[in-house]
């Protein structure tokens, strides 16, 4: 046995100095010149630049910087729309020259799909830009899919049953954010002598491999995870060297392709994840189409550039729960301080899978529902194989409770969780926390055009390894966008808990009595409680 | 190792005009002619190809709508002149069942012959009517798949058409009286005519040619039979009993030359049994299928047909997969479960072959129809969509775009083969995920599917609030 391995087994692997990232909300405006909003505000040539609109608008749509003769083109993505007409600062009516007009932005109407509605994408962009939930009517709590989370509503009491935080004047008051409401989770419930791992928000980032996304996206995710004391995951594309300064917030994924998995990458982290299946393509292995397998990616994966890489399904060394235990024991032996997470998808017997994983020794079972995923997947698999996460969470939670095992394992849910309210709903259905992927991509500027899987990859520089395209997005900007989004989400989580009179996110777990499920498909007509 | 079934797909660009989804609208009056125009920097180089296309004198005067909606130009333009728009012609494709996205993906598959793959997760509604209210299962670690784990090259997609006797009968001399007469097709789909008929004779020829390449069957009105080449007759299922006069639409078994033909089909009507007997008089081993319109009494009629000695029943729903002539039509998946269940209950399921037709629009529908109890499906409209059909159900004012000419038969057949190749690959994907090694075992295997109503009840029953 080499000295390095011996050292590692004593828990003494040498790590590079770990980087700190400040958890602070800073404006991170759209990196393109024209941000997209629900509305367009058009200024005609009649404008005489009197500055009236600048004085009126509290949302910052109109701007005339000092020394400028003309008012700038309106920042119309900040406009709250026709509802503004009810206020005393509606610029369209108050413009002395009637030079302003307001219309819906046709581009916003084209954006999005039923799962990720136009509003949800725009709201996530807003959250990533400002760090707070949007005002002015953007629906940031649900999509338009007509089922699952989009038909679940919280039943908030009129008054919180108990006062857990000072009622806030303004949600943006920093003092209010320092509430005593606790959104953190402990990820080790096994009492097995391994270290406790604590995360400050009930959310961590899902696996997106080097190859599927750019190194900038990977680093931004890791830096945001450091800022929020949470985690990001390598995905199955190996462990890029540039991630080393963030080792304490990285989960090494061991997936069926075993790309880039080495003892050293398992030893340097606090958590290791086995990916048995993934929601984007349950029952199939990972896909990296040949175009994206560039020489850099191929080197990391010890593969040949230009070849499509299809990971097998399932682990060909795991045909039973005993085999699964053998895998977990292997990781635990290689890294004595690591926690183990088991990522599975949602077949009809997902409850049995979870219990089996518990008995095999996993700390976390990570359920990835069928509607999620960011990576390349056959359309038929995304839509049809395995059940949506909304059904899997209560099934697993109830079975674990019935088996008396619920407090010995952490259940993380993912696969189509788009916003803070989806996270809250998942927890109320019985999960401990959530893993997100697409929401992070959207925060970094994804439009969900879905062309990331082939060719040069993402035309906006997120899910690409093209050397030119990755320059479209900087690590610093993307980091700040993610930090801001997590702040907005945490504010919404805290707000919801306060309304339920709960002191901790842990109190919400399994509280299905806080939810109602709309029977008819009239959720759009129904006011949000 | 036995020979593998392989479908030879060849990229075949469309000869019809595709209708794209996105386009950009552009307010050129405000353009400042700046030097960093986003149009030049389009990652897909779309503007330049569109400009080149517009200069092509032979090309129609329309935008090409190939935009992939990445919004880089909309967001990057110096003056913000560009907006993204949906092509209204795209939204007008198809109908409520044959949605524009289904038509577009069918075009893609017929062109490439490959499985459609995309990034960024699922983007459709949570669930829907019909086949969209069920999911196929997959196998996880705890329970290795029932059939064991196999590579996809070991998955069989063959199915049998014909009756499997439940026991063997022998005559006094000890000779077998009722040996099985089965026809094996290598994929659970046969090629059928659209409910509104074939737009041109060349389409019939293309369908036969595609069926021969796929080693499956093509249902063809019997009057076309004389025109079919001898080597392709094994793949042809002549359809008898169509309404109409002899000279235009119909042909009786007596007039048809059934040499080489292995299976024939009769449109259900008052003469079904006499026509069947006529066919058997011709060739006792001929497989005879009855095309049964899916009316509310179809289950009972299927039972009568079975008792009358018909072992192959081709159920035909309307083009949206619904029952015909019912006040509140059920979807074919529900009717299939009923008919399949009744046959199982009577202990005769293996003596009958069920072919499900109508509303089979995507590869997933093939798998789901089999799960609900069909042995195989009839693929009809998608074959026309592969050639440019927009599912206007015969109402296309300017002539059907799928009405191909004699000289385009090879092109049309290849598009059909490509589409079926893509479907076949997708079928193998879901079979692999389900851990099922052959399609025969998927028939009626509802345990490998999850139905919306069951999942809703289990997960949310206690949470439902109507108030």
mmCIF file of N, CA and C in Angstrom, chain B residues 282-399:
data_model
loop_
_atom_site.group_PDB
_atom_site.id
_atom_site.type_symbol
_atom_site.label_atom_id
_atom_site.label_comp_id
_atom_site.label_asym_id
_atom_site.label_seq_id
_atom_site.Cartn_x
_atom_site.Cartn_y
_atom_site.Cartn_z
ATOM 1 N N UNK B 282 -58.937 -20.306 -50.679
ATOM 2 C CA UNK B 282 -57.773 -20.054 -51.524
ATOM 3 C C UNK B 282 -56.532 -20.702 -50.954
ATOM 4 N N UNK B 283 -56.314 -20.456 -49.675
ATOM 5 C CA UNK B 283 -55.087 -20.909 -49.021
ATOM 6 C C UNK B 283 -55.410 -21.132 -47.551
ATOM 7 N N UNK B 284 -55.384 -22.390 -47.138
ATOM 8 C CA UNK B 284 -55.832 -22.713 -45.798
ATOM 9 C C UNK B 284 -54.898 -22.117 -44.727
ATOM 10 N N UNK B 285 -53.647 -21.853 -45.085
ATOM 11 C CA UNK B 285 -52.700 -21.359 -44.084
ATOM 12 C C UNK B 285 -52.616 -19.830 -44.062
ATOM 13 N N UNK B 286 -53.409 -19.190 -44.897
ATOM 14 C CA UNK B 286 -53.365 -17.722 -44.925
ATOM 15 C C UNK B 286 -53.841 -17.152 -43.582
ATOM 16 N N UNK B 287 -53.108 -16.175 -43.071
ATOM 17 C CA UNK B 287 -53.560 -15.506 -41.846
ATOM 18 C C UNK B 287 -54.591 -14.460 -42.235
ATOM 19 N N UNK B 288 -55.691 -14.465 -41.519
ATOM 20 C CA UNK B 288 -56.750 -13.506 -41.847
ATOM 21 C C UNK B 288 -57.020 -12.630 -40.645
ATOM 22 N N UNK B 289 -56.888 -11.334 -40.877
ATOM 23 C CA UNK B 289 -57.106 -10.365 -39.821
ATOM 24 C C UNK B 289 -58.384 -9.598 -40.127
ATOM 25 N N UNK B 290 -59.085 -9.218 -39.093
ATOM 26 C CA UNK B 290 -60.274 -8.403 -39.310
ATOM 27 C C UNK B 290 -60.025 -7.009 -38.752
ATOM 28 N N UNK B 291 -60.299 -6.047 -39.600
ATOM 29 C CA UNK B 291 -60.106 -4.647 -39.228
ATOM 30 C C UNK B 291 -61.399 -4.182 -38.576
ATOM 31 N N UNK B 292 -61.321 -3.958 -37.278
ATOM 32 C CA UNK B 292 -62.523 -3.718 -36.494
ATOM 33 C C UNK B 292 -62.549 -2.270 -36.018
ATOM 34 N N UNK B 293 -63.434 -1.441 -36.582
ATOM 35 C CA UNK B 293 -63.519 -0.059 -36.096
ATOM 36 C C UNK B 293 -63.856 -0.062 -34.602
ATOM 37 N N UNK B 294 -63.196 0.786 -33.867
ATOM 38 C CA UNK B 294 -63.297 0.741 -32.406
ATOM 39 C C UNK B 294 -64.582 1.447 -31.964
ATOM 40 N N UNK B 295 -65.705 0.740 -32.108
ATOM 41 C CA UNK B 295 -66.969 1.296 -31.627
ATOM 42 C C UNK B 295 -67.180 0.801 -30.210
ATOM 43 N N UNK B 296 -68.156 1.364 -29.509
ATOM 44 C CA UNK B 296 -68.327 0.960 -28.109
ATOM 45 C C UNK B 296 -68.591 -0.535 -27.941
ATOM 46 N N UNK B 297 -69.133 -1.197 -28.998
ATOM 47 C CA UNK B 297 -69.386 -2.630 -28.853
ATOM 48 C C UNK B 297 -68.221 -3.476 -29.372
ATOM 49 N N UNK B 298 -67.055 -2.843 -29.522
ATOM 50 C CA UNK B 298 -65.927 -3.550 -30.140
ATOM 51 C C UNK B 298 -65.517 -4.770 -29.323
ATOM 52 N N UNK B 299 -65.596 -4.684 -28.002
ATOM 53 C CA UNK B 299 -65.164 -5.809 -27.179
ATOM 54 C C UNK B 299 -66.041 -7.017 -27.463
ATOM 55 N N UNK B 300 -67.348 -6.753 -27.593
ATOM 56 C CA UNK B 300 -68.259 -7.862 -27.845
ATOM 57 C C UNK B 300 -68.050 -8.447 -29.241
ATOM 58 N N UNK B 301 -67.859 -7.538 -30.181
ATOM 59 C CA UNK B 301 -67.631 -7.985 -31.559
ATOM 60 C C UNK B 301 -66.335 -8.794 -31.646
ATOM 61 N N UNK B 302 -65.328 -8.370 -30.892
ATOM 62 C CA UNK B 302 -64.060 -9.108 -30.897
ATOM 63 C C UNK B 302 -64.301 -10.527 -30.406
ATOM 64 N N UNK B 303 -65.126 -10.663 -29.393
ATOM 65 C CA UNK B 303 -65.448 -11.985 -28.856
ATOM 66 C C UNK B 303 -66.147 -12.836 -29.941
ATOM 67 N N UNK B 304 -67.111 -12.216 -30.658
ATOM 68 C CA UNK B 304 -67.800 -12.939 -31.732
ATOM 69 C C UNK B 304 -66.827 -13.393 -32.813
ATOM 70 N N UNK B 305 -65.917 -12.479 -33.158
ATOM 71 C CA UNK B 305 -64.957 -12.806 -34.198
ATOM 72 C C UNK B 305 -64.094 -13.974 -33.756
ATOM 73 N N UNK B 306 -63.669 -13.914 -32.498
ATOM 74 C CA UNK B 306 -62.838 -15.005 -31.977
ATOM 75 C C UNK B 306 -63.606 -16.308 -32.060
ATOM 76 N N UNK B 307 -64.861 -16.278 -31.629
ATOM 77 C CA UNK B 307 -65.655 -17.507 -31.645
ATOM 78 C C UNK B 307 -65.897 -17.992 -33.072
ATOM 79 N N UNK B 308 -65.919 -17.055 -34.004
ATOM 80 C CA UNK B 308 -66.089 -17.429 -35.400
ATOM 81 C C UNK B 308 -64.798 -17.861 -36.067
ATOM 82 N N UNK B 309 -63.744 -17.952 -35.310
ATOM 83 C CA UNK B 309 -62.499 -18.484 -35.863
ATOM 84 C C UNK B 309 -61.505 -17.447 -36.336
ATOM 85 N N UNK B 310 -61.763 -16.166 -36.055
ATOM 86 C CA UNK B 310 -60.815 -15.120 -36.463
ATOM 87 C C UNK B 310 -59.829 -14.909 -35.319
ATOM 88 N N UNK B 311 -58.562 -15.038 -35.601
ATOM 89 C CA UNK B 311 -57.602 -14.951 -34.504
ATOM 90 C C UNK B 311 -56.802 -13.656 -34.514
ATOM 91 N N UNK B 312 -56.972 -12.834 -35.530
ATOM 92 C CA UNK B 312 -56.211 -11.579 -35.589
ATOM 93 C C UNK B 312 -57.202 -10.424 -35.698
ATOM 94 N N UNK B 313 -57.158 -9.533 -34.740
ATOM 95 C CA UNK B 313 -58.112 -8.427 -34.743
ATOM 96 C C UNK B 313 -57.349 -7.120 -34.752
ATOM 97 N N UNK B 314 -57.611 -6.346 -35.773
ATOM 98 C CA UNK B 314 -56.940 -5.048 -35.935
ATOM 99 C C UNK B 314 -57.936 -3.971 -35.508
ATOM 100 N N UNK B 315 -57.764 -3.463 -34.287
ATOM 101 C CA UNK B 315 -58.680 -2.459 -33.752
ATOM 102 C C UNK B 315 -58.296 -1.101 -34.311
ATOM 103 N N UNK B 316 -59.266 -0.386 -34.844
ATOM 104 C CA UNK B 316 -58.947 0.917 -35.429
ATOM 105 C C UNK B 316 -59.754 2.006 -34.747
ATOM 106 N N UNK B 317 -59.072 2.790 -33.933
ATOM 107 C CA UNK B 317 -59.706 3.963 -33.340
ATOM 108 C C UNK B 317 -59.682 5.088 -34.374
ATOM 109 N N UNK B 318 -60.240 6.225 -34.013
ATOM 110 C CA UNK B 318 -60.147 7.340 -34.956
ATOM 111 C C UNK B 318 -58.721 7.897 -34.935
ATOM 112 N N UNK B 319 -58.466 8.909 -35.720
ATOM 113 C CA UNK B 319 -57.071 9.326 -35.875
ATOM 114 C C UNK B 319 -56.509 9.973 -34.604
ATOM 115 N N UNK B 320 -57.379 10.259 -33.636
ATOM 116 C CA UNK B 320 -56.886 10.755 -32.350
ATOM 117 C C UNK B 320 -56.934 9.678 -31.274
ATOM 118 N N UNK B 321 -57.120 8.440 -31.679
ATOM 119 C CA UNK B 321 -57.093 7.342 -30.727
ATOM 120 C C UNK B 321 -58.371 7.173 -29.935
ATOM 121 N N UNK B 322 -59.487 7.738 -30.411
ATOM 122 C CA UNK B 322 -60.725 7.660 -29.638
ATOM 123 C C UNK B 322 -61.673 6.623 -30.228
ATOM 124 N N UNK B 323 -62.613 6.191 -29.399
ATOM 125 C CA UNK B 323 -63.674 5.322 -29.882
ATOM 126 C C UNK B 323 -64.497 6.060 -30.928
ATOM 127 N N UNK B 324 -65.072 5.294 -31.859
ATOM 128 C CA UNK B 324 -65.920 5.895 -32.878
ATOM 129 C C UNK B 324 -67.373 5.756 -32.453
ATOM 130 N N UNK B 325 -68.127 6.777 -32.695
ATOM 131 C CA UNK B 325 -69.562 6.680 -32.495
ATOM 132 C C UNK B 325 -69.990 6.560 -31.046
ATOM 133 N N UNK B 326 -69.146 6.964 -30.121
ATOM 134 C CA UNK B 326 -69.548 6.901 -28.720
ATOM 135 C C UNK B 326 -69.900 8.305 -28.244
ATOM 136 N N UNK B 327 -70.793 8.377 -27.287
ATOM 137 C CA UNK B 327 -71.169 9.691 -26.782
ATOM 138 C C UNK B 327 -70.000 10.327 -26.031
ATOM 139 N N UNK B 328 -69.399 9.516 -25.152
ATOM 140 C CA UNK B 328 -68.191 9.979 -24.465
ATOM 141 C C UNK B 328 -67.073 9.003 -24.802
ATOM 142 N N UNK B 329 -66.410 9.225 -25.939
ATOM 143 C CA UNK B 329 -65.458 8.227 -26.412
ATOM 144 C C UNK B 329 -64.312 7.994 -25.431
ATOM 145 N N UNK B 330 -63.985 6.730 -25.250
ATOM 146 C CA UNK B 330 -62.820 6.402 -24.433
ATOM 147 C C UNK B 330 -61.579 6.394 -25.323
ATOM 148 N N UNK B 331 -60.435 6.442 -24.666
ATOM 149 C CA UNK B 331 -59.186 6.425 -25.422
ATOM 150 C C UNK B 331 -58.773 4.977 -25.661
ATOM 151 N N UNK B 332 -58.043 4.772 -26.742
ATOM 152 C CA UNK B 332 -57.717 3.401 -27.147
ATOM 153 C C UNK B 332 -56.972 2.645 -26.049
ATOM 154 N N UNK B 333 -56.185 3.363 -25.224
ATOM 155 C CA UNK B 333 -55.443 2.634 -24.202
ATOM 156 C C UNK B 333 -56.385 1.990 -23.189
ATOM 157 N N UNK B 334 -57.484 2.681 -22.881
ATOM 158 C CA UNK B 334 -58.427 2.131 -21.918
ATOM 159 C C UNK B 334 -59.227 0.983 -22.523
ATOM 160 N N UNK B 335 -59.592 1.122 -23.807
ATOM 161 C CA UNK B 335 -60.343 0.058 -24.467
ATOM 162 C C UNK B 335 -59.461 -1.179 -24.601
ATOM 163 N N UNK B 336 -58.190 -0.947 -24.929
ATOM 164 C CA UNK B 336 -57.265 -2.073 -25.064
ATOM 165 C C UNK B 336 -57.159 -2.847 -23.761
ATOM 166 N N UNK B 337 -57.079 -2.102 -22.656
ATOM 167 C CA UNK B 337 -56.956 -2.790 -21.366
ATOM 168 C C UNK B 337 -58.190 -3.640 -21.115
ATOM 169 N N UNK B 338 -59.347 -3.123 -21.534
ATOM 170 C CA UNK B 338 -60.578 -3.881 -21.312
ATOM 171 C C UNK B 338 -60.602 -5.154 -22.171
ATOM 172 N N UNK B 339 -60.304 -4.998 -23.454
ATOM 173 C CA UNK B 339 -60.379 -6.150 -24.350
ATOM 174 C C UNK B 339 -59.322 -7.182 -23.975
ATOM 175 N N UNK B 340 -58.118 -6.692 -23.723
ATOM 176 C CA UNK B 340 -57.041 -7.599 -23.329
ATOM 177 C C UNK B 340 -57.422 -8.337 -22.044
ATOM 178 N N UNK B 341 -57.954 -7.584 -21.087
ATOM 179 C CA UNK B 341 -58.333 -8.190 -19.811
ATOM 180 C C UNK B 341 -59.400 -9.258 -19.992
ATOM 181 N N UNK B 342 -60.375 -8.976 -20.879
ATOM 182 C CA UNK B 342 -61.441 -9.952 -21.087
ATOM 183 C C UNK B 342 -60.892 -11.228 -21.726
ATOM 184 N N UNK B 343 -59.972 -11.067 -22.673
ATOM 185 C CA UNK B 343 -59.395 -12.253 -23.324
ATOM 186 C C UNK B 343 -58.583 -13.071 -22.330
ATOM 187 N N UNK B 344 -57.855 -12.351 -21.446
ATOM 188 C CA UNK B 344 -57.069 -13.060 -20.421
ATOM 189 C C UNK B 344 -58.014 -13.835 -19.509
ATOM 190 N N UNK B 345 -59.116 -13.161 -19.143
ATOM 191 C CA UNK B 345 -60.060 -13.780 -18.213
ATOM 192 C C UNK B 345 -60.663 -15.049 -18.807
ATOM 193 N N UNK B 346 -60.906 -15.016 -20.115
ATOM 194 C CA UNK B 346 -61.469 -16.200 -20.761
ATOM 195 C C UNK B 346 -60.406 -17.228 -21.096
ATOM 196 N N UNK B 347 -59.184 -16.914 -20.756
ATOM 197 C CA UNK B 347 -58.120 -17.890 -20.984
ATOM 198 C C UNK B 347 -57.762 -18.112 -22.436
ATOM 199 N N UNK B 348 -58.041 -17.131 -23.273
ATOM 200 C CA UNK B 348 -57.773 -17.331 -24.696
ATOM 201 C C UNK B 348 -56.840 -16.261 -25.266
ATOM 202 N N UNK B 349 -56.172 -15.504 -24.382
ATOM 203 C CA UNK B 349 -55.402 -14.377 -24.897
ATOM 204 C C UNK B 349 -54.405 -14.795 -25.969
ATOM 205 N N UNK B 350 -53.745 -15.923 -25.785
ATOM 206 C CA UNK B 350 -52.698 -16.296 -26.741
ATOM 207 C C UNK B 350 -53.257 -16.806 -28.059
ATOM 208 N N UNK B 351 -54.564 -17.036 -28.081
ATOM 209 C CA UNK B 351 -55.139 -17.486 -29.351
ATOM 210 C C UNK B 351 -55.519 -16.307 -30.240
ATOM 211 N N UNK B 352 -55.353 -15.108 -29.706
ATOM 212 C CA UNK B 352 -55.768 -13.924 -30.449
ATOM 213 C C UNK B 352 -54.580 -12.975 -30.569
ATOM 214 N N UNK B 353 -54.454 -12.332 -31.686
ATOM 215 C CA UNK B 353 -53.479 -11.255 -31.846
ATOM 216 C C UNK B 353 -54.245 -9.945 -31.957
ATOM 217 N N UNK B 354 -53.871 -8.988 -31.111
ATOM 218 C CA UNK B 354 -54.508 -7.670 -31.169
ATOM 219 C C UNK B 354 -53.555 -6.675 -31.806
ATOM 220 N N UNK B 355 -54.020 -6.031 -32.852
ATOM 221 C CA UNK B 355 -53.246 -4.962 -33.483
ATOM 222 C C UNK B 355 -53.984 -3.665 -33.157
ATOM 223 N N UNK B 356 -53.277 -2.698 -32.598
ATOM 224 C CA UNK B 356 -53.930 -1.448 -32.206
ATOM 225 C C UNK B 356 -53.595 -0.367 -33.224
ATOM 226 N N UNK B 357 -54.607 0.281 -33.735
ATOM 227 C CA UNK B 357 -54.370 1.352 -34.701
ATOM 228 C C UNK B 357 -55.174 2.585 -34.340
ATOM 229 N N UNK B 358 -54.690 3.714 -34.799
ATOM 230 C CA UNK B 358 -55.388 4.976 -34.511
ATOM 231 C C UNK B 358 -54.751 5.676 -33.339
ATOM 232 N N UNK B 359 -54.238 6.869 -33.552
ATOM 233 C CA UNK B 359 -53.655 7.642 -32.455
ATOM 234 C C UNK B 359 -52.248 7.244 -32.084
ATOM 235 N N UNK B 360 -51.618 6.353 -32.853
ATOM 236 C CA UNK B 360 -50.223 5.994 -32.575
ATOM 237 C C UNK B 360 -49.362 7.043 -33.272
ATOM 238 N N UNK B 361 -48.872 7.991 -32.499
ATOM 239 C CA UNK B 361 -48.208 9.146 -33.099
ATOM 240 C C UNK B 361 -46.719 9.195 -32.795
ATOM 241 N N UNK B 362 -46.306 8.588 -31.715
ATOM 242 C CA UNK B 362 -44.917 8.668 -31.288
ATOM 243 C C UNK B 362 -44.439 7.265 -30.910
ATOM 244 N N UNK B 363 -43.113 7.128 -30.835
ATOM 245 C CA UNK B 363 -42.565 5.822 -30.485
ATOM 246 C C UNK B 363 -43.087 5.354 -29.134
ATOM 247 N N UNK B 364 -43.245 6.308 -28.195
ATOM 248 C CA UNK B 364 -43.706 5.913 -26.867
ATOM 249 C C UNK B 364 -45.096 5.298 -26.917
ATOM 250 N N UNK B 365 -45.917 5.729 -27.899
ATOM 251 C CA UNK B 365 -47.260 5.171 -27.992
ATOM 252 C C UNK B 365 -47.221 3.691 -28.373
ATOM 253 N N UNK B 366 -46.219 3.327 -29.156
ATOM 254 C CA UNK B 366 -46.060 1.922 -29.520
ATOM 255 C C UNK B 366 -45.823 1.098 -28.257
ATOM 256 N N UNK B 367 -44.886 1.557 -27.410
ATOM 257 C CA UNK B 367 -44.605 0.824 -26.171
ATOM 258 C C UNK B 367 -45.814 0.831 -25.249
ATOM 259 N N UNK B 368 -46.478 1.978 -25.147
ATOM 260 C CA UNK B 368 -47.590 2.073 -24.203
ATOM 261 C C UNK B 368 -48.789 1.249 -24.664
ATOM 262 N N UNK B 369 -49.045 1.215 -25.982
ATOM 263 C CA UNK B 369 -50.155 0.403 -26.476
ATOM 264 C C UNK B 369 -49.884 -1.064 -26.186
ATOM 265 N N UNK B 370 -48.626 -1.481 -26.318
ATOM 266 C CA UNK B 370 -48.296 -2.879 -26.030
ATOM 267 C C UNK B 370 -48.483 -3.159 -24.535
ATOM 268 N N UNK B 371 -48.063 -2.226 -23.696
ATOM 269 C CA UNK B 371 -48.264 -2.401 -22.254
ATOM 270 C C UNK B 371 -49.759 -2.554 -21.944
ATOM 271 N N UNK B 372 -50.581 -1.811 -22.654
ATOM 272 C CA UNK B 372 -52.019 -1.857 -22.385
ATOM 273 C C UNK B 372 -52.691 -3.079 -23.004
ATOM 274 N N UNK B 373 -51.960 -3.905 -23.717
ATOM 275 C CA UNK B 373 -52.544 -5.163 -24.139
ATOM 276 C C UNK B 373 -52.471 -5.473 -25.620
ATOM 277 N N UNK B 374 -51.953 -4.565 -26.444
ATOM 278 C CA UNK B 374 -51.839 -4.881 -27.871
ATOM 279 C C UNK B 374 -50.617 -5.766 -28.097
ATOM 280 N N UNK B 375 -50.689 -6.612 -29.114
ATOM 281 C CA UNK B 375 -49.486 -7.343 -29.497
ATOM 282 C C UNK B 375 -48.577 -6.462 -30.331
ATOM 283 N N UNK B 376 -49.199 -5.675 -31.159
ATOM 284 C CA UNK B 376 -48.433 -4.768 -31.998
ATOM 285 C C UNK B 376 -49.356 -3.625 -32.432
ATOM 286 N N UNK B 377 -48.789 -2.640 -33.097
ATOM 287 C CA UNK B 377 -49.581 -1.472 -33.467
ATOM 288 C C UNK B 377 -49.579 -1.313 -34.980
ATOM 289 N N UNK B 378 -50.560 -0.579 -35.454
ATOM 290 C CA UNK B 378 -50.578 -0.161 -36.841
ATOM 291 C C UNK B 378 -50.127 1.288 -36.910
ATOM 292 N N UNK B 379 -49.096 1.537 -37.689
ATOM 293 C CA UNK B 379 -48.579 2.894 -37.815
ATOM 294 C C UNK B 379 -49.146 3.470 -39.104
ATOM 295 N N UNK B 380 -49.892 4.542 -39.000
ATOM 296 C CA UNK B 380 -50.510 5.058 -40.215
ATOM 297 C C UNK B 380 -50.100 6.505 -40.513
ATOM 298 N N UNK B 381 -50.681 7.438 -39.776
ATOM 299 C CA UNK B 381 -50.445 8.852 -40.112
ATOM 300 C C UNK B 381 -48.963 9.242 -40.026
ATOM 301 N N UNK B 382 -48.209 8.744 -39.041
ATOM 302 C CA UNK B 382 -46.798 9.164 -38.997
ATOM 303 C C UNK B 382 -46.048 8.904 -40.301
ATOM 304 N N UNK B 383 -46.449 7.883 -41.053
ATOM 305 C CA UNK B 383 -45.763 7.619 -42.318
ATOM 306 C C UNK B 383 -46.008 8.745 -43.311
ATOM 307 N N UNK B 384 -47.202 9.327 -43.238
ATOM 308 C CA UNK B 384 -47.477 10.481 -44.103
ATOM 309 C C UNK B 384 -46.771 11.723 -43.582
ATOM 310 N N UNK B 385 -46.755 11.857 -42.246
ATOM 311 C CA UNK B 385 -46.070 13.025 -41.674
ATOM 312 C C UNK B 385 -44.598 13.009 -42.080
ATOM 313 N N UNK B 386 -44.038 11.821 -42.153
ATOM 314 C CA UNK B 386 -42.636 11.704 -42.572
ATOM 315 C C UNK B 386 -42.423 12.316 -43.953
ATOM 316 N N UNK B 387 -43.487 12.387 -44.740
ATOM 317 C CA UNK B 387 -43.372 12.927 -46.099
ATOM 318 C C UNK B 387 -43.877 14.364 -46.190
ATOM 319 N N UNK B 388 -44.188 14.959 -45.049
ATOM 320 C CA UNK B 388 -44.584 16.363 -45.083
ATOM 321 C C UNK B 388 -46.028 16.611 -44.707
ATOM 322 N N UNK B 389 -46.797 15.567 -44.432
ATOM 323 C CA UNK B 389 -48.201 15.743 -44.042
ATOM 324 C C UNK B 389 -48.290 16.562 -42.765
ATOM 325 N N UNK B 390 -49.290 17.406 -42.673
ATOM 326 C CA UNK B 390 -49.485 18.235 -41.485
ATOM 327 C C UNK B 390 -50.755 17.842 -40.748
ATOM 328 N N UNK B 391 -51.264 16.660 -41.008
ATOM 329 C CA UNK B 391 -52.450 16.119 -40.342
ATOM 330 C C UNK B 391 -53.618 17.106 -40.421
ATOM 331 N N UNK B 392 -53.922 17.505 -41.634
ATOM 332 C CA UNK B 392 -55.109 18.324 -41.796
ATOM 333 C C UNK B 392 -56.286 17.447 -42.176
ATOM 334 N N UNK B 393 -56.105 16.114 -42.123
ATOM 335 C CA UNK B 393 -57.170 15.143 -42.351
ATOM 336 C C UNK B 393 -57.846 15.352 -43.704
ATOM 337 N N UNK B 394 -57.075 15.511 -44.713
ATOM 338 C CA UNK B 394 -57.618 15.622 -46.061
ATOM 339 C C UNK B 394 -58.105 17.007 -46.416
ATOM 340 N N UNK B 395 -57.873 17.966 -45.526
ATOM 341 C CA UNK B 395 -58.416 19.292 -45.770
ATOM 342 C C UNK B 395 -57.398 20.301 -46.266
ATOM 343 N N UNK B 396 -56.287 19.828 -46.766
ATOM 344 C CA UNK B 396 -55.250 20.763 -47.189
ATOM 345 C C UNK B 396 -55.651 21.410 -48.513
ATOM 346 N N UNK B 397 -55.836 22.701 -48.461
ATOM 347 C CA UNK B 397 -56.401 23.392 -49.618
ATOM 348 C C UNK B 397 -55.491 23.296 -50.841
ATOM 349 N N UNK B 398 -54.221 23.520 -50.638
ATOM 350 C CA UNK B 398 -53.333 23.637 -51.800
ATOM 351 C C UNK B 398 -52.747 22.280 -52.191
ATOM 352 N N UNK B 399 -53.449 21.212 -51.861
ATOM 353 C CA UNK B 399 -52.942 19.905 -52.249
ATOM 354 C C UNK B 399 -52.076 19.325 -51.162
#
